[in-house]
């Protein structure tokens, strides 16, 4: 059964049961109220009969004396209200209206209560025709008449027909029935409207879910924050937003994977093609004898380039997986940086760049020396690669226990997007500016990123297109660095992209 019919039936049953319960309760209260009012009125009549028409004649045998003339007048006055008055001296013996055996006998149980001075209410049948129409139901009040000693001398019975009560109750039943059917019709309409309202909202969520299942993450459900369905819609919107972001990230990573594979193949194909061409030339004797030594040196360089590319990728993967273990020591960063500058001097000179070193005579740093040199070398090569006829300034100083190293160039600079992406493997801010003979493969900055994370170091980048780039590295002191593990932080929480 569909939810629409389930909810419609639930609303309809709830309204119907509520109306029936209220109707039956109201009818029961009305019946009780009618009878209570009638018995109270009859009890007042019985009290008036006792006090105004009855007396006890004292003597050897005390007996009740009744002023029948007043009783007849009283009964005549009440005849329009269908009131019947009787006076009993025994359960089956009357002294009014006539001294005869009663046609309606008082039960022994009721008589016992009357002897204890209790009033009794009862329903009887007018089978003997006290009223013009026989076989009508009567309601009676039996009121005891006691002497000063508390002995039961007589019982005053005042009764009336129940037809008037039942007629009134019948009218109430009829009105309730009309009201019930009217309320059922209105309840059906209300149930339909409410059911349609809720199921329509659920249907919207269902349609949106199907759109998401078909790959449409732009779907959004309007919410008004009124109830749980709005909360569900809000959670649905958050889910689709998260799925959309995940889809964008998946597509970006897939694109990066394709680029990585293409770049890796390109980086390896170039030296392999060179080596293969030279070997074919030597095999077919196409190379002059005097050029063979030069060809062998060229093949040796290309082979070294391939080995370096493979080693860089291995270092990157080891650092990501935590297999790379650092051997941290305290050493002089000034001496290590000067060695790096000496190695990069020829590379810088070829493109018109020059290094400026502004370091104290002794600058202590706590790091893995080989990996520290690798970090400085990669950033230095990156600076030379994107700087022409400019300067590359390396400075450093102590900040408490920490060591700060700054590498600033006057090169082409980077945009915010390029700064965010430069830590990706094989990413190149400007592929057209690649200096192929130095083997810049696009993996150097990704290795720097991983190695800095392993050192729990911080880095900030200040750059703008056409204004150069400044890398500021902050290596923690021995006490702080020793508190962390040598596992890289893949979330990048250690590395900061922009300088404040």
PDB file of N, CA, C and O in Angstrom, residues 38-62:
ATOM      1  N   UNK A  38     -33.586  14.794  36.911  1.00  0.00           N
ATOM      2  CA  UNK A  38     -34.924  14.246  37.177  1.00  0.00           C
ATOM      3  C   UNK A  38     -35.016  13.705  38.595  1.00  0.00           C
ATOM      4  O   UNK A  38     -35.996  13.960  39.327  1.00  0.00           O
ATOM      5  N   UNK A  39     -33.979  12.963  39.037  1.00  0.00           N
ATOM      6  CA  UNK A  39     -34.019  12.405  40.394  1.00  0.00           C
ATOM      7  C   UNK A  39     -33.949  13.504  41.457  1.00  0.00           C
ATOM      8  O   UNK A  39     -34.618  13.419  42.497  1.00  0.00           O
ATOM      9  N   UNK A  40     -33.191  14.537  41.187  1.00  0.00           N
ATOM     10  CA  UNK A  40     -33.148  15.653  42.143  1.00  0.00           C
ATOM     11  C   UNK A  40     -34.519  16.322  42.247  1.00  0.00           C
ATOM     12  O   UNK A  40     -34.978  16.681  43.365  1.00  0.00           O
ATOM     13  N   UNK A  41     -35.193  16.482  41.118  1.00  0.00           N
ATOM     14  CA  UNK A  41     -36.521  17.100  41.130  1.00  0.00           C
ATOM     15  C   UNK A  41     -37.531  16.209  41.847  1.00  0.00           C
ATOM     16  O   UNK A  41     -38.338  16.686  42.668  1.00  0.00           O
ATOM     17  N   UNK A  42     -37.461  14.878  41.566  1.00  0.00           N
ATOM     18  CA  UNK A  42     -38.377  13.958  42.233  1.00  0.00           C
ATOM     19  C   UNK A  42     -38.127  13.909  43.739  1.00  0.00           C
ATOM     20  O   UNK A  42     -39.071  13.777  44.554  1.00  0.00           O
ATOM     21  N   UNK A  43     -36.861  14.023  44.124  1.00  0.00           N
ATOM     22  CA  UNK A  43     -36.529  14.002  45.553  1.00  0.00           C
ATOM     23  C   UNK A  43     -37.089  15.240  46.261  1.00  0.00           C
ATOM     24  O   UNK A  43     -37.553  15.169  47.413  1.00  0.00           O
ATOM     25  N   UNK A  44     -37.070  16.382  45.563  1.00  0.00           N
ATOM     26  CA  UNK A  44     -37.669  17.593  46.132  1.00  0.00           C
ATOM     27  C   UNK A  44     -39.167  17.417  46.321  1.00  0.00           C
ATOM     28  O   UNK A  44     -39.747  17.835  47.360  1.00  0.00           O
ATOM     29  N   UNK A  45     -39.821  16.768  45.327  1.00  0.00           N
ATOM     30  CA  UNK A  45     -41.257  16.515  45.467  1.00  0.00           C
ATOM     31  C   UNK A  45     -41.534  15.587  46.641  1.00  0.00           C
ATOM     32  O   UNK A  45     -42.484  15.794  47.427  1.00  0.00           O
ATOM     33  N   UNK A  46     -40.726  14.552  46.766  1.00  0.00           N
ATOM     34  CA  UNK A  46     -40.930  13.593  47.867  1.00  0.00           C
ATOM     35  C   UNK A  46     -40.745  14.270  49.224  1.00  0.00           C
ATOM     36  O   UNK A  46     -41.496  13.999  50.184  1.00  0.00           O
ATOM     37  N   UNK A  47     -39.777  15.155  49.306  1.00  0.00           N
ATOM     38  CA  UNK A  47     -39.565  15.867  50.579  1.00  0.00           C
ATOM     39  C   UNK A  47     -40.762  16.765  50.896  1.00  0.00           C
ATOM     40  O   UNK A  47     -41.202  16.862  52.062  1.00  0.00           O
ATOM     41  N   UNK A  48     -41.312  17.411  49.864  1.00  0.00           N
ATOM     42  CA  UNK A  48     -42.494  18.266  50.085  1.00  0.00           C
ATOM     43  C   UNK A  48     -43.685  17.440  50.545  1.00  0.00           C
ATOM     44  O   UNK A  48     -44.451  17.856  51.432  1.00  0.00           O
ATOM     45  N   UNK A  49     -43.841  16.235  49.956  1.00  0.00           N
ATOM     46  CA  UNK A  49     -44.959  15.360  50.375  1.00  0.00           C
ATOM     47  C   UNK A  49     -44.781  14.959  51.834  1.00  0.00           C
ATOM     48  O   UNK A  49     -45.736  14.953  52.631  1.00  0.00           O
ATOM     49  N   UNK A  50     -43.577  14.600  52.257  1.00  0.00           N
ATOM     50  CA  UNK A  50     -43.318  14.185  53.638  1.00  0.00           C
ATOM     51  C   UNK A  50     -43.604  15.302  54.628  1.00  0.00           C
ATOM     52  O   UNK A  50     -44.190  15.077  55.694  1.00  0.00           O
ATOM     53  N   UNK A  51     -43.198  16.486  54.302  1.00  0.00           N
ATOM     54  CA  UNK A  51     -43.294  17.588  55.279  1.00  0.00           C
ATOM     55  C   UNK A  51     -44.674  18.249  55.286  1.00  0.00           C
ATOM     56  O   UNK A  51     -45.086  18.816  56.308  1.00  0.00           O
ATOM     57  N   UNK A  52     -45.428  18.160  54.183  1.00  0.00           N
ATOM     58  CA  UNK A  52     -46.675  18.913  54.106  1.00  0.00           C
ATOM     59  C   UNK A  52     -47.930  18.045  54.185  1.00  0.00           C
ATOM     60  O   UNK A  52     -49.006  18.552  54.529  1.00  0.00           O
ATOM     61  N   UNK A  53     -47.843  16.771  53.898  1.00  0.00           N
ATOM     62  CA  UNK A  53     -49.068  15.950  53.859  1.00  0.00           C
ATOM     63  C   UNK A  53     -49.005  14.742  54.770  1.00  0.00           C
ATOM     64  O   UNK A  53     -49.976  13.978  54.825  1.00  0.00           O
ATOM     65  N   UNK A  54     -47.930  14.524  55.500  1.00  0.00           N
ATOM     66  CA  UNK A  54     -47.812  13.312  56.304  1.00  0.00           C
ATOM     67  C   UNK A  54     -47.465  13.664  57.743  1.00  0.00           C
ATOM     68  O   UNK A  54     -46.792  14.653  58.025  1.00  0.00           O
ATOM     69  N   UNK A  55     -47.988  12.815  58.653  1.00  0.00           N
ATOM     70  CA  UNK A  55     -47.721  13.004  60.068  1.00  0.00           C
ATOM     71  C   UNK A  55     -47.814  11.642  60.751  1.00  0.00           C
ATOM     72  O   UNK A  55     -48.331  10.681  60.177  1.00  0.00           O
ATOM     73  N   UNK A  56     -47.294  11.542  61.950  1.00  0.00           N
ATOM     74  CA  UNK A  56     -47.330  10.291  62.704  1.00  0.00           C
ATOM     75  C   UNK A  56     -48.276  10.485  63.890  1.00  0.00           C
ATOM     76  O   UNK A  56     -48.106  11.397  64.701  1.00  0.00           O
ATOM     77  N   UNK A  57     -49.278   9.591  63.972  1.00  0.00           N
ATOM     78  CA  UNK A  57     -50.220   9.632  65.095  1.00  0.00           C
ATOM     79  C   UNK A  57     -49.631   8.793  66.211  1.00  0.00           C
ATOM     80  O   UNK A  57     -49.428   7.593  66.068  1.00  0.00           O
ATOM     81  N   UNK A  58     -49.401   9.469  67.368  1.00  0.00           N
ATOM     82  CA  UNK A  58     -48.795   8.795  68.504  1.00  0.00           C
ATOM     83  C   UNK A  58     -49.865   8.029  69.280  1.00  0.00           C
ATOM     84  O   UNK A  58     -51.017   8.434  69.356  1.00  0.00           O
ATOM     85  N   UNK A  59     -49.490   6.935  69.818  1.00  0.00           N
ATOM     86  CA  UNK A  59     -50.395   6.088  70.594  1.00  0.00           C
ATOM     87  C   UNK A  59     -49.731   4.772  70.893  1.00  0.00           C
ATOM     88  O   UNK A  59     -48.506   4.617  70.803  1.00  0.00           O
ATOM     89  N   UNK A  60     -50.631   3.818  71.332  1.00  0.00           N
ATOM     90  CA  UNK A  60     -50.079   2.488  71.616  1.00  0.00           C
ATOM     91  C   UNK A  60     -49.421   1.929  70.386  1.00  0.00           C
ATOM     92  O   UNK A  60     -48.323   1.367  70.448  1.00  0.00           O
ATOM     93  N   UNK A  61     -50.082   2.067  69.254  1.00  0.00           N
ATOM     94  CA  UNK A  61     -49.514   1.651  67.970  1.00  0.00           C
ATOM     95  C   UNK A  61     -49.435   2.883  67.073  1.00  0.00           C
ATOM     96  O   UNK A  61     -50.455   3.324  66.510  1.00  0.00           O
ATOM     97  N   UNK A  62     -48.255   3.460  66.983  1.00  0.00           N
ATOM     98  CA  UNK A  62     -48.081   4.655  66.155  1.00  0.00           C
ATOM     99  C   UNK A  62     -48.290   4.293  64.690  1.00  0.00           C
ATOM    100  O   UNK A  62     -47.911   3.209  64.231  1.00  0.00           O
TER     101      UNK A  62
END
